[in-house]
PDB file of C-alpha atoms in Angstrom:
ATOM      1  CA  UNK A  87     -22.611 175.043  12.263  1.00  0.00           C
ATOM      2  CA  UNK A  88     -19.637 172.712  12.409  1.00  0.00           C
ATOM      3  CA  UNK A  89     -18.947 172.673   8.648  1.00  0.00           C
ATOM      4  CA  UNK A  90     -19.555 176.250   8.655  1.00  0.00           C
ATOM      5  CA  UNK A  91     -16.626 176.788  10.900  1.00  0.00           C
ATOM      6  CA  UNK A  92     -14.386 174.338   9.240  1.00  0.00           C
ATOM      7  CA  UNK A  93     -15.241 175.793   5.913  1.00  0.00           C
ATOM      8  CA  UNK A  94     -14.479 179.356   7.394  1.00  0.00           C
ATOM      9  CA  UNK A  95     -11.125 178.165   9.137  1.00  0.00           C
ATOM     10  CA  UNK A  96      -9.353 176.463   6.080  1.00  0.00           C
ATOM     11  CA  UNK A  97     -10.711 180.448   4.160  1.00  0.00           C
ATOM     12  CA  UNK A  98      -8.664 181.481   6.799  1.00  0.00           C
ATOM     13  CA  UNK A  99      -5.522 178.982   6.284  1.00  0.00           C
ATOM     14  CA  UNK A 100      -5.361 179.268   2.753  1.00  0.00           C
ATOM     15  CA  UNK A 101      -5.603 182.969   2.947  1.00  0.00           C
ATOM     16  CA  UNK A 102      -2.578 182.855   5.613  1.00  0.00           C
ATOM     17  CA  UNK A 103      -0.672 180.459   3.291  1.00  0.00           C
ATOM     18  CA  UNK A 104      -0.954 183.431   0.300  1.00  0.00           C
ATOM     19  CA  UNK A 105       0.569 185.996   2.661  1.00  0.00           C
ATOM     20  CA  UNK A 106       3.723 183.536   3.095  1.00  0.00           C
ATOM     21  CA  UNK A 107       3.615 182.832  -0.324  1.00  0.00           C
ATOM     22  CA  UNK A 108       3.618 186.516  -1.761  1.00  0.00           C
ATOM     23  CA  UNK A 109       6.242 187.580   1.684  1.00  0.00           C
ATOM     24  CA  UNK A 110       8.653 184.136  -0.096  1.00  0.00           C
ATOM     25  CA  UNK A 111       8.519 185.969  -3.235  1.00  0.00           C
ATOM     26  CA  UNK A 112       9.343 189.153  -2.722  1.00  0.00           C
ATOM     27  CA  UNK A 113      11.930 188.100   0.249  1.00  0.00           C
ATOM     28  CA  UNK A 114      13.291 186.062  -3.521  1.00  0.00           C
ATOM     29  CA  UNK A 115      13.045 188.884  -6.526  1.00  0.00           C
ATOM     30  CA  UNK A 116      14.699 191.011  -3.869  1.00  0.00           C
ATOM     31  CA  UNK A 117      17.989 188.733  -3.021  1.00  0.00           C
ATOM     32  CA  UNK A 118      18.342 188.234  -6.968  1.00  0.00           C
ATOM     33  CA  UNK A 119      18.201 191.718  -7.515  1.00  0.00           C
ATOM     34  CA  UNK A 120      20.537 192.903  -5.141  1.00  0.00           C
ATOM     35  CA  UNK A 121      22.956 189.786  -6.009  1.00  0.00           C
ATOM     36  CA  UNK A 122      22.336 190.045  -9.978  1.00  0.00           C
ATOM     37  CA  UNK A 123      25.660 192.002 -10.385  1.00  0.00           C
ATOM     38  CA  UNK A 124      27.612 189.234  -8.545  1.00  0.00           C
ATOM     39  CA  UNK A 125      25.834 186.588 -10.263  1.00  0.00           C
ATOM     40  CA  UNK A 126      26.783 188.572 -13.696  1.00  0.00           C
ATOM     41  CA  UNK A 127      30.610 188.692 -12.716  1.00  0.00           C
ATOM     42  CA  UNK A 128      31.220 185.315 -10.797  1.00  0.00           C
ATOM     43  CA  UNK A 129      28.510 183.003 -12.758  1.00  0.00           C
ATOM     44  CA  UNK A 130      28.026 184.337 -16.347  1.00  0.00           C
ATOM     45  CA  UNK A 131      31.513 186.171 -16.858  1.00  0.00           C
ATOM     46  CA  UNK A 132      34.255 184.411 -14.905  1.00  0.00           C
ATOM     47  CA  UNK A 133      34.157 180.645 -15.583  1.00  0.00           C
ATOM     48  CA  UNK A 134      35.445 179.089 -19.043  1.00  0.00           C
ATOM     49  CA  UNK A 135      33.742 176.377 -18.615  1.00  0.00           C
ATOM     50  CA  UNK A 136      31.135 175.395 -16.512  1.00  0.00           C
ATOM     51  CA  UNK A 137      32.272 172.779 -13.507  1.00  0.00           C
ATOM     52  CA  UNK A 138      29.695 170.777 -11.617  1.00  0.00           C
ATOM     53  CA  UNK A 139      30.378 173.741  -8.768  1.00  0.00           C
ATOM     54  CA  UNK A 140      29.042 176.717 -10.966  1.00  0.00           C
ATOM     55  CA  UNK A 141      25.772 174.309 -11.913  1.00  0.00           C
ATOM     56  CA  UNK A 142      25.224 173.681  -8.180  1.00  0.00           C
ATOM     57  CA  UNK A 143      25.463 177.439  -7.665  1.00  0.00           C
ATOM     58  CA  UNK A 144      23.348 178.220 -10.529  1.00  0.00           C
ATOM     59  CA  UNK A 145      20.669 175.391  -9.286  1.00  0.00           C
ATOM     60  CA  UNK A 146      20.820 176.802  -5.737  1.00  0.00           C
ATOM     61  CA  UNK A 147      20.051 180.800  -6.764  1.00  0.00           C
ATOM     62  CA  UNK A 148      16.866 179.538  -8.841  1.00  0.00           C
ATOM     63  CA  UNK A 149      15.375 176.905  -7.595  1.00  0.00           C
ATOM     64  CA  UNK A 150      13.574 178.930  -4.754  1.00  0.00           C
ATOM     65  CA  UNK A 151      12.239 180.266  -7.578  1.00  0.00           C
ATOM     66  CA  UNK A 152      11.057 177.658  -9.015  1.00  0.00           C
ATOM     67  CA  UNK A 153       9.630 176.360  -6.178  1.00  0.00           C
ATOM     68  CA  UNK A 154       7.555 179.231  -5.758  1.00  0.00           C
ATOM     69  CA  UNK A 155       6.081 179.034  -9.065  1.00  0.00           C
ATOM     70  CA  UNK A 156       4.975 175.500  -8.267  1.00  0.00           C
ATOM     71  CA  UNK A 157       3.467 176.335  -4.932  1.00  0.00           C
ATOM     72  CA  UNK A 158       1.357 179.127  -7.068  1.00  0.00           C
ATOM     73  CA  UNK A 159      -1.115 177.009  -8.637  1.00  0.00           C
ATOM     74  CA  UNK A 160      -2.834 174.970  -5.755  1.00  0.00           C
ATOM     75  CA  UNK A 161      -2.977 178.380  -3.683  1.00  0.00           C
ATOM     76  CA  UNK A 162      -4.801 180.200  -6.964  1.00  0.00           C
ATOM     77  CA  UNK A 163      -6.470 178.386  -9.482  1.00  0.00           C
ATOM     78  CA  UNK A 164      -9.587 176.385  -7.871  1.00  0.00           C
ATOM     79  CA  UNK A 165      -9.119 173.216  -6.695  1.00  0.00           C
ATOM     80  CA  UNK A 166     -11.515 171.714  -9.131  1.00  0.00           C
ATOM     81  CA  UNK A 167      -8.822 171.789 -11.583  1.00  0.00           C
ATOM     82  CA  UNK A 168      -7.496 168.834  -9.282  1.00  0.00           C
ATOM     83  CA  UNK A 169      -8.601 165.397  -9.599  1.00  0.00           C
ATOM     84  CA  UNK A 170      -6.716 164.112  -6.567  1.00  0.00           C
ATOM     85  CA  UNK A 171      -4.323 165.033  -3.804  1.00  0.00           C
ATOM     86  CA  UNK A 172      -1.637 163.247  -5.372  1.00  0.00           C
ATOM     87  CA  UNK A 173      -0.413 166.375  -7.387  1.00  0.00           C
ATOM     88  CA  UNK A 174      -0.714 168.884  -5.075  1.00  0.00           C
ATOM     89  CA  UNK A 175       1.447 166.791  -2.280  1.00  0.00           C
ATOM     90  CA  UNK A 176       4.017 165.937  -4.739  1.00  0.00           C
ATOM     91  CA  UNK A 177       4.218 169.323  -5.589  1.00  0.00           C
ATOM     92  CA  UNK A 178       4.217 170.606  -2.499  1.00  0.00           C
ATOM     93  CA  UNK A 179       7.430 168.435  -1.394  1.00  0.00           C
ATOM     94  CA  UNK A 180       9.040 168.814  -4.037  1.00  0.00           C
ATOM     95  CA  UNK A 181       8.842 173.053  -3.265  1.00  0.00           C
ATOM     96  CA  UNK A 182      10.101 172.311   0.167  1.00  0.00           C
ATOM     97  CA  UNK A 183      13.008 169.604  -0.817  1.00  0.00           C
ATOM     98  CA  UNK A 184      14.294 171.382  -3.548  1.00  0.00           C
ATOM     99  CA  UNK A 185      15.940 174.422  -1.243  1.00  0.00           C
ATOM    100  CA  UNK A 186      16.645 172.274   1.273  1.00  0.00           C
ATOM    101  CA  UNK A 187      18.722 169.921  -0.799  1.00  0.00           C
ATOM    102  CA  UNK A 188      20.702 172.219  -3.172  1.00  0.00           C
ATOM    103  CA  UNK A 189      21.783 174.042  -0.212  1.00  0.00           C
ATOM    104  CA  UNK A 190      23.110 170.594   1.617  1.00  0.00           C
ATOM    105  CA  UNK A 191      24.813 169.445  -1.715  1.00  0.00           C
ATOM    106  CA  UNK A 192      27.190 172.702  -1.782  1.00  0.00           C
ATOM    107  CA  UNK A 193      27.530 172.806   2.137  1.00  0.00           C
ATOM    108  CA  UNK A 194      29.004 169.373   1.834  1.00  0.00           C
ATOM    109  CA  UNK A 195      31.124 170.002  -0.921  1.00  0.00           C
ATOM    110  CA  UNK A 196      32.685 173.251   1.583  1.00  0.00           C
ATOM    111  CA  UNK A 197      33.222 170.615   3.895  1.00  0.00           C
ATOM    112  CA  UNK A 198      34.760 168.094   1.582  1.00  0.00           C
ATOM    113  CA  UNK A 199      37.481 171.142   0.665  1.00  0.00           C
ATOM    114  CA  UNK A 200      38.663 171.755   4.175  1.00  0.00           C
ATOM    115  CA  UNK A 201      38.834 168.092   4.659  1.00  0.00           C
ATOM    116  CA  UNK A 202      40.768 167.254   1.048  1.00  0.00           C
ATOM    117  CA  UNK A 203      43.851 165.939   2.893  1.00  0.00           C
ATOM    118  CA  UNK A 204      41.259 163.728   5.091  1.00  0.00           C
ATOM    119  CA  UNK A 205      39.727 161.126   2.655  1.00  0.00           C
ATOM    120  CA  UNK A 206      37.727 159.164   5.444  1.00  0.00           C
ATOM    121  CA  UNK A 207      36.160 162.216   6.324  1.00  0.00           C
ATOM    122  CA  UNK A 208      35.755 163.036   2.463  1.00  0.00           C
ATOM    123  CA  UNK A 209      33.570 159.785   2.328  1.00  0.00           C
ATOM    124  CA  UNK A 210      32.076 160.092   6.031  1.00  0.00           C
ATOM    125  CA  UNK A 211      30.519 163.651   4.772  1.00  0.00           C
ATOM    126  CA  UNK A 212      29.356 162.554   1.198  1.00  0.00           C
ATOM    127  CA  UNK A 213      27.555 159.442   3.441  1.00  0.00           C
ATOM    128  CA  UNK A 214      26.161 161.896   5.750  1.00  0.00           C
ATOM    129  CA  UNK A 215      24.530 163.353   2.964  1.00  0.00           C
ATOM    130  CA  UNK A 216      23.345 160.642   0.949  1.00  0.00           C
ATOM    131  CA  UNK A 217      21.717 159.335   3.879  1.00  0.00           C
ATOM    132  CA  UNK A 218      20.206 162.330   4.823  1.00  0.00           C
ATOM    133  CA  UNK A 219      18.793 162.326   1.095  1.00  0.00           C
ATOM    134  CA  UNK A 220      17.405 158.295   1.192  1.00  0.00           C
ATOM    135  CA  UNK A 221      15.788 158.331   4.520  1.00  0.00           C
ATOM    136  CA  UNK A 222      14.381 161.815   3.646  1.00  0.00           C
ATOM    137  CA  UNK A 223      12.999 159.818   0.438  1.00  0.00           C
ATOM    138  CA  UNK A 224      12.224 157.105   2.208  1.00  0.00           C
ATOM    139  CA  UNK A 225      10.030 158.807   4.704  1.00  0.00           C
ATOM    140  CA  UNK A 226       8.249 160.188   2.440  1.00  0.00           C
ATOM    141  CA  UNK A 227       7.247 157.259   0.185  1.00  0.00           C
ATOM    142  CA  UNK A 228       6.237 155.688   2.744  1.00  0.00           C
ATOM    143  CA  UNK A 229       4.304 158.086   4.418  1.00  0.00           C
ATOM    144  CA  UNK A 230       2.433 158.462   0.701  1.00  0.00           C
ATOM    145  CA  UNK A 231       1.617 155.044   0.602  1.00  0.00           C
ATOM    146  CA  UNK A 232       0.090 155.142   4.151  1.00  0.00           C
ATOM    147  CA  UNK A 233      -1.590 157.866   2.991  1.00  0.00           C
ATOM    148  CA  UNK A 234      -3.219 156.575  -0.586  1.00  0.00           C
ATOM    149  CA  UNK A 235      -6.930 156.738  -0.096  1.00  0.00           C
ATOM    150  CA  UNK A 236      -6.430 160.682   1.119  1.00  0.00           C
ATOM    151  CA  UNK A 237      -4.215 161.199  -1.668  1.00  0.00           C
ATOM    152  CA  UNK A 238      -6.222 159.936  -4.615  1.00  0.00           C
ATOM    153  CA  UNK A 239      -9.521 161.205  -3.181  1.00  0.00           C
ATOM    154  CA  UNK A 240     -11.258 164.225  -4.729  1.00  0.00           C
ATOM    155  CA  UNK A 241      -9.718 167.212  -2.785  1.00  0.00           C
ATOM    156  CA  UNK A 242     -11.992 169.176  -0.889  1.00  0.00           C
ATOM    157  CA  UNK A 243      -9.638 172.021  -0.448  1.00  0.00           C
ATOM    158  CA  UNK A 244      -5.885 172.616  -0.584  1.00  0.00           C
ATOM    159  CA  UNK A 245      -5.783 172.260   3.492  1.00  0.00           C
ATOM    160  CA  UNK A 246      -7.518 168.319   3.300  1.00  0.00           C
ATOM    161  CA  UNK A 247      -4.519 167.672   0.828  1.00  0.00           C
ATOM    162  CA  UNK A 248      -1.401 169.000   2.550  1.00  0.00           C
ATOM    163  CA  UNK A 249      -2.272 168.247   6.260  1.00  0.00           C
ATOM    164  CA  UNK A 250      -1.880 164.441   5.381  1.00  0.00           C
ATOM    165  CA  UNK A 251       1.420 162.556   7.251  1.00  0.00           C
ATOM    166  CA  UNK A 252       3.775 162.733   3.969  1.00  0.00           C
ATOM    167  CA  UNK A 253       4.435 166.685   5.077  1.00  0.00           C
ATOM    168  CA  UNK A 254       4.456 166.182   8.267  1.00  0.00           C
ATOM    169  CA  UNK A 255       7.458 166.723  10.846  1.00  0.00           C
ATOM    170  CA  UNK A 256       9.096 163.657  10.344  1.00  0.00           C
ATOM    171  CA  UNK A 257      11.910 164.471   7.955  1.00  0.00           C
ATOM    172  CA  UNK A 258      12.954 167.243   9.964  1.00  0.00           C
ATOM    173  CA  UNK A 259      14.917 164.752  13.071  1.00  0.00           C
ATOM    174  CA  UNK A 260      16.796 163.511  10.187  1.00  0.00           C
ATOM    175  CA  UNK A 261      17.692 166.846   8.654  1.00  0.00           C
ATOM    176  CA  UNK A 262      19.116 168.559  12.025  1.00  0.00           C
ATOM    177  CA  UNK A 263      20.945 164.791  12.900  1.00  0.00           C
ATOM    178  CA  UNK A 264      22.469 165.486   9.445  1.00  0.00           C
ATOM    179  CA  UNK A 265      23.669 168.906   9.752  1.00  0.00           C
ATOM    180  CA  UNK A 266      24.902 168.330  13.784  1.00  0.00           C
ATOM    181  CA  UNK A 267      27.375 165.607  11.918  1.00  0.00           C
ATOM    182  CA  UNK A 268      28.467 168.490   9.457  1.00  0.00           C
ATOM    183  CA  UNK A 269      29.060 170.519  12.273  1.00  0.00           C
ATOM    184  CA  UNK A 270      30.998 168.781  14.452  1.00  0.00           C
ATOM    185  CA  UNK A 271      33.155 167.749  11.518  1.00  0.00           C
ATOM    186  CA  UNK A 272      33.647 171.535  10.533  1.00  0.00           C
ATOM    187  CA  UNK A 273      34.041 172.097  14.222  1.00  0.00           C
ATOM    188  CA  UNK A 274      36.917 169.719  15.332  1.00  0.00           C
ATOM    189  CA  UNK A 275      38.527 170.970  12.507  1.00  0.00           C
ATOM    190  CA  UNK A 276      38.470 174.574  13.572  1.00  0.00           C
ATOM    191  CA  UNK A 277      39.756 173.370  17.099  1.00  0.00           C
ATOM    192  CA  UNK A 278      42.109 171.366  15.808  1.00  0.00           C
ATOM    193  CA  UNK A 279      43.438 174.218  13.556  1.00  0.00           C
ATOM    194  CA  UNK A 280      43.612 176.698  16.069  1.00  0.00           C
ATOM    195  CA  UNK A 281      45.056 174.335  18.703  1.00  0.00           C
ATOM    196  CA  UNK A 282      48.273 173.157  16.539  1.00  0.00           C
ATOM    197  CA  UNK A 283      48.573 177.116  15.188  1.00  0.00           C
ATOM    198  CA  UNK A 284      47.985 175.361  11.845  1.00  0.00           C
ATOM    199  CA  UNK A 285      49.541 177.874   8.829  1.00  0.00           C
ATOM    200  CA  UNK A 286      45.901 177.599   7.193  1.00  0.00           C
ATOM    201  CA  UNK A 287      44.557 180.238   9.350  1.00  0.00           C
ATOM    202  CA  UNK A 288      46.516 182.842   8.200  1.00  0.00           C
ATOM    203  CA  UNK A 289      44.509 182.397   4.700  1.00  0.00           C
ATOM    204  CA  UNK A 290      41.751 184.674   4.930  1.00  0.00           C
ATOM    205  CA  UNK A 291      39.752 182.285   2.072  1.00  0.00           C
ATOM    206  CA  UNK A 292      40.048 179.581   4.288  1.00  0.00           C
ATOM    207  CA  UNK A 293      38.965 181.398   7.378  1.00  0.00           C
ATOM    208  CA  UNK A 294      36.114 182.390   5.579  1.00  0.00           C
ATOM    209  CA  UNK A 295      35.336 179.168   4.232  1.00  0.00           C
ATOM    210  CA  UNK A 296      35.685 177.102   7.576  1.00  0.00           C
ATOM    211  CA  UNK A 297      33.789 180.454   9.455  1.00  0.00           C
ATOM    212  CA  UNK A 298      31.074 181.007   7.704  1.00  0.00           C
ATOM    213  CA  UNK A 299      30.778 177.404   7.742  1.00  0.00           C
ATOM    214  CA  UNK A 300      30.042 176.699  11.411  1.00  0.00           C
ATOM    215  CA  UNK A 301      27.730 180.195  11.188  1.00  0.00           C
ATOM    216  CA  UNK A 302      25.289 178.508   8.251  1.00  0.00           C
ATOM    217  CA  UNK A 303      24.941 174.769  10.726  1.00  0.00           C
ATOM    218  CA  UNK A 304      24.404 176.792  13.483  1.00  0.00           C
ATOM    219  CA  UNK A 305      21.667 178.637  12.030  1.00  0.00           C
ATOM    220  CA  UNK A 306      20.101 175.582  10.071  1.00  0.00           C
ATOM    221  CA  UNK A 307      20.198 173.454  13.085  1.00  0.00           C
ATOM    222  CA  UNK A 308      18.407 176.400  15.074  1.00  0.00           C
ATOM    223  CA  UNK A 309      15.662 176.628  12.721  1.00  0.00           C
ATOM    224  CA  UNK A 310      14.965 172.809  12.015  1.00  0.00           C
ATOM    225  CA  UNK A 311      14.591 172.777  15.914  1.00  0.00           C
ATOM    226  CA  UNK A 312      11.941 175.375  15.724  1.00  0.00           C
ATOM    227  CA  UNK A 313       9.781 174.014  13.451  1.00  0.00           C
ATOM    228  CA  UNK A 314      10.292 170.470  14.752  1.00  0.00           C
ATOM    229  CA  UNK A 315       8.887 172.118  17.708  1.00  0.00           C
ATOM    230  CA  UNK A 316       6.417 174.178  15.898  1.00  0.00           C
ATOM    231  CA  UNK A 317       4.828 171.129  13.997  1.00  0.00           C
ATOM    232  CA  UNK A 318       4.595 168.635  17.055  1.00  0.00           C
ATOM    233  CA  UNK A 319       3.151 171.248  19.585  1.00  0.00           C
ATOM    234  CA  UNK A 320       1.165 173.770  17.226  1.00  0.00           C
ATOM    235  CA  UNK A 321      -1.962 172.864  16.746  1.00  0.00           C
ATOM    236  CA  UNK A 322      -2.322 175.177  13.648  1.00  0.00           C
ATOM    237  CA  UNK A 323       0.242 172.889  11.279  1.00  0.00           C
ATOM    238  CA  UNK A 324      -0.554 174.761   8.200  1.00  0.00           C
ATOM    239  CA  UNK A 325       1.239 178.270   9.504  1.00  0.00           C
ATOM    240  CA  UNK A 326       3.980 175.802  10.538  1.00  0.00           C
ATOM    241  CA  UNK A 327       3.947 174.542   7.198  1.00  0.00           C
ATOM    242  CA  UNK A 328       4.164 177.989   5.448  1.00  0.00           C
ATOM    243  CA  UNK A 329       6.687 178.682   8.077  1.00  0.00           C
ATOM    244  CA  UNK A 330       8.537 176.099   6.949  1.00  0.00           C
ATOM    245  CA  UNK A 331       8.451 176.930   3.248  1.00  0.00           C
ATOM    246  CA  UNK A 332       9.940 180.305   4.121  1.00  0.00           C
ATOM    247  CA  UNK A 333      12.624 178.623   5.452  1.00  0.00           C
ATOM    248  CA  UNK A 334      13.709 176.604   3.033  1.00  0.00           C
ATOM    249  CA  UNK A 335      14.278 179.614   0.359  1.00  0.00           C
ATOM    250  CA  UNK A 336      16.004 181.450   3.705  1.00  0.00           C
ATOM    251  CA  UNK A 337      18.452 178.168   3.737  1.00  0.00           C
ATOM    252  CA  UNK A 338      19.068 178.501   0.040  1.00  0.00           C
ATOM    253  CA  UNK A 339      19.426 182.535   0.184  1.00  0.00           C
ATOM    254  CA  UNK A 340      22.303 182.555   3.049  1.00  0.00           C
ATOM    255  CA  UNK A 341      23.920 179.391   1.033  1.00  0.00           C
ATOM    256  CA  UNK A 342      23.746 181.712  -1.810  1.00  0.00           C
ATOM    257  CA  UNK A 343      25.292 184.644   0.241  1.00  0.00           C
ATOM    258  CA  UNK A 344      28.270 183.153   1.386  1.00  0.00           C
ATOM    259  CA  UNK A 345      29.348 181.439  -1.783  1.00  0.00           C
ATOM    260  CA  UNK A 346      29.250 184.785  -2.965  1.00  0.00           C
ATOM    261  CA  UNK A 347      31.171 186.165   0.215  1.00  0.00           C
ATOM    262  CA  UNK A 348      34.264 183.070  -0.288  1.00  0.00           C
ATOM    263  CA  UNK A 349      34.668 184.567  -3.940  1.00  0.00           C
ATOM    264  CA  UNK A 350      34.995 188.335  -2.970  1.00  0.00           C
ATOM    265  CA  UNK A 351      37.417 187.244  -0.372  1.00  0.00           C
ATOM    266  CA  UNK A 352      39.420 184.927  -2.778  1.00  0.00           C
ATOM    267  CA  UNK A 353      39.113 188.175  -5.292  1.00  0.00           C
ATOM    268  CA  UNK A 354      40.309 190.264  -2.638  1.00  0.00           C
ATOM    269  CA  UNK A 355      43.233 188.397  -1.951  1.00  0.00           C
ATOM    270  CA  UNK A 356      44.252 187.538  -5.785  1.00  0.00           C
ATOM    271  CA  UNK A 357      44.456 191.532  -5.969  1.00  0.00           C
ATOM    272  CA  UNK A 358      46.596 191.591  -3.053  1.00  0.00           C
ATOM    273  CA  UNK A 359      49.155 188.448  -4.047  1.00  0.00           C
ATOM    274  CA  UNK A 360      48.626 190.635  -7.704  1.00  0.00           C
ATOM    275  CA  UNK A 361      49.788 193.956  -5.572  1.00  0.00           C
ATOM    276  CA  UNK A 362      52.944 191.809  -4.123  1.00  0.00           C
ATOM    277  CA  UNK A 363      54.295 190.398  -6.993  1.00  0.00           C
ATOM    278  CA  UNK A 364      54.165 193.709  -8.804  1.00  0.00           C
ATOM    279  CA  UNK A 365      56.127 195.049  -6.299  1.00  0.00           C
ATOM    280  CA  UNK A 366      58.381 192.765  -5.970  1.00  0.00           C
ATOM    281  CA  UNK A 367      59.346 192.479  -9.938  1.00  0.00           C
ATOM    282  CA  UNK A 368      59.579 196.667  -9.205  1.00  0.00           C
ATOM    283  CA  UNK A 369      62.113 195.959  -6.738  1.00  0.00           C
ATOM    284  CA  UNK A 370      64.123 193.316  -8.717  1.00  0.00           C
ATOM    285  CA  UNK A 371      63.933 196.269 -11.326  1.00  0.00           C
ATOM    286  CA  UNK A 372      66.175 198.174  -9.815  1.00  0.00           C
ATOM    287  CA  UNK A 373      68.994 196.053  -9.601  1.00  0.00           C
ATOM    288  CA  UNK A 374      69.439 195.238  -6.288  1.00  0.00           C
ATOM    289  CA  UNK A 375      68.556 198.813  -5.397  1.00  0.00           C
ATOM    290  CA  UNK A 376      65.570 199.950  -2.700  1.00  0.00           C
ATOM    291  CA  UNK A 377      62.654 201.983  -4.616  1.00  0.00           C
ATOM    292  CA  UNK A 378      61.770 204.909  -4.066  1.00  0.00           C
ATOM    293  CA  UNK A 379      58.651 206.101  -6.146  1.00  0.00           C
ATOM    294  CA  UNK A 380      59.368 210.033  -5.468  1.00  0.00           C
ATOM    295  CA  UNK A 381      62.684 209.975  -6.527  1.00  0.00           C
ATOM    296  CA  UNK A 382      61.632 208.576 -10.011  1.00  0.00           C
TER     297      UNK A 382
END
């Protein structure tokens, strides 16, 4: 009777775990297709070359979906086809880091811009995240060595491999420590802008960048809380775990979203400085004289 429930219950999980898998996917083939004609114009057209900012940008709009297509074998093809545990855990943390880390490599390079003048804080937010990248590591090799004899053992199902401690909650303390640093950085300087009426915030590129800043912590603290919360008090870790996945392409959508947003508003404003100085050579074209568009 017991293994008849346990059997039925990880039916259920992996079942649950295909509904978040197929909701990921289509949440991803529908950001790219509403963003393709951005991607076209600001990632394929504009740049003469490619800079190490246009291949984080182009790394941070596929990876979720690559990561997808790596969680799609262990939820669909039998898990005979596995001879151990060890693949489907390093594939299944490398689907969750992937997001998570492309995403905190071009928030920190934001944050490195509006802190150019400031090189200690240049080097404070590049240590932030290199940290946040070798204890993340860290934890988890060491977790996967405590963890050997489940992970070379012949998996029973997909649920016996992924419930084991090297995708557990652990990396998630780090991750929200991380981004509260980012934040407060971004923060002060905000306060410290507005407070000495600094001539920055009249640039609406810099508003934007700063802004939108402070929105994407706030957010990615908020849900690295949840499912910190989720993981250590749910008793059902593997909807925490799907949960979680979902999150991660969410974190690497809205990074996606407002690197887009900074270049319409840099766009926008080229056109303007563009409208300026074309009327001010107009102006200079009439010797001296106002302009008047009706009279010519």
């Amino acid at each position: 009777m017991y293994a008849q429930r346990e059997e039925a219950n990880a039916l259920f999980d992996i079942q649950l775990l295909k509904y978040i898998f197929f909701s990921g996917l289509t949440l991803i083939l529908y950001q790219y297709l509403l963003t393709c004609d951005y991607s076209v114009k600001y990632l394929w057209k504009r740049p003469s070359k490619m800079t190490f900012c246009h291949w984080a940008f182009l790394a941070n709009r596929y990876v979720p979906f690559l990561a997808v297509l790596i969680l799609a074998p262990p939820l669909f093809l039998p898990i005979n086809h596995f001879k151990s545990c060890a693949v489907l855990i390093i594939m299944t943390q490398f689907s969750l880091s992937a997001n998570i880390f492309m995403s905190a490599l071009i928030l920190t390079i934001r944050l490195c811009v509006v802190w150019k003048d400031t090189r200690i804080v240049v080097v404070l937010a590049y240590l932030n995240f290199g940290i946040l990248c070798i204890f993340s590591l860290a934890t988890f090799v060491m977790s996967y060595i405590r963890n050997k004899r489940y992970a070379y053992s012949q998996p029973v199902s997909l649920i016996n491999c992924i419930g084991v401690e090297s995708l557990n909650w652990a990396s998630l303390p780090l991750f929200v420590a991380s981004e509260s640093v980012s934040i407060l950085l971004l923060g002060y300087r905000r306060y410290r802008d507005t407070r000495m009426d600094s001539n920055l915030l009249r640039y609406a590129l810099y508003r934007t960048l700063v802004d939108d800043g402070l929105l994407y912590y706030s957010y990615s603290i908020i849900l690295a809380l949840v499912d910190s919360v989720l993981f250590f008090y749910l008793k059902n870790r593997i909807l925490v775990l799907g949960i979680a996945a979902l999150d991660t392409a969410l974190h690497s959508i809205t990074t996606m979203y407002i690197c887009i947003r900074l270049r319409c508003v840099d766009d926008r404003e080229r056109m303007k400085m563009e409208s300026i100085t074309s009327n001010s050579e107009e102006i200079q074209f009439a010797d001296g004289t106002s302009y008047d568009s009706d009279a010519a």
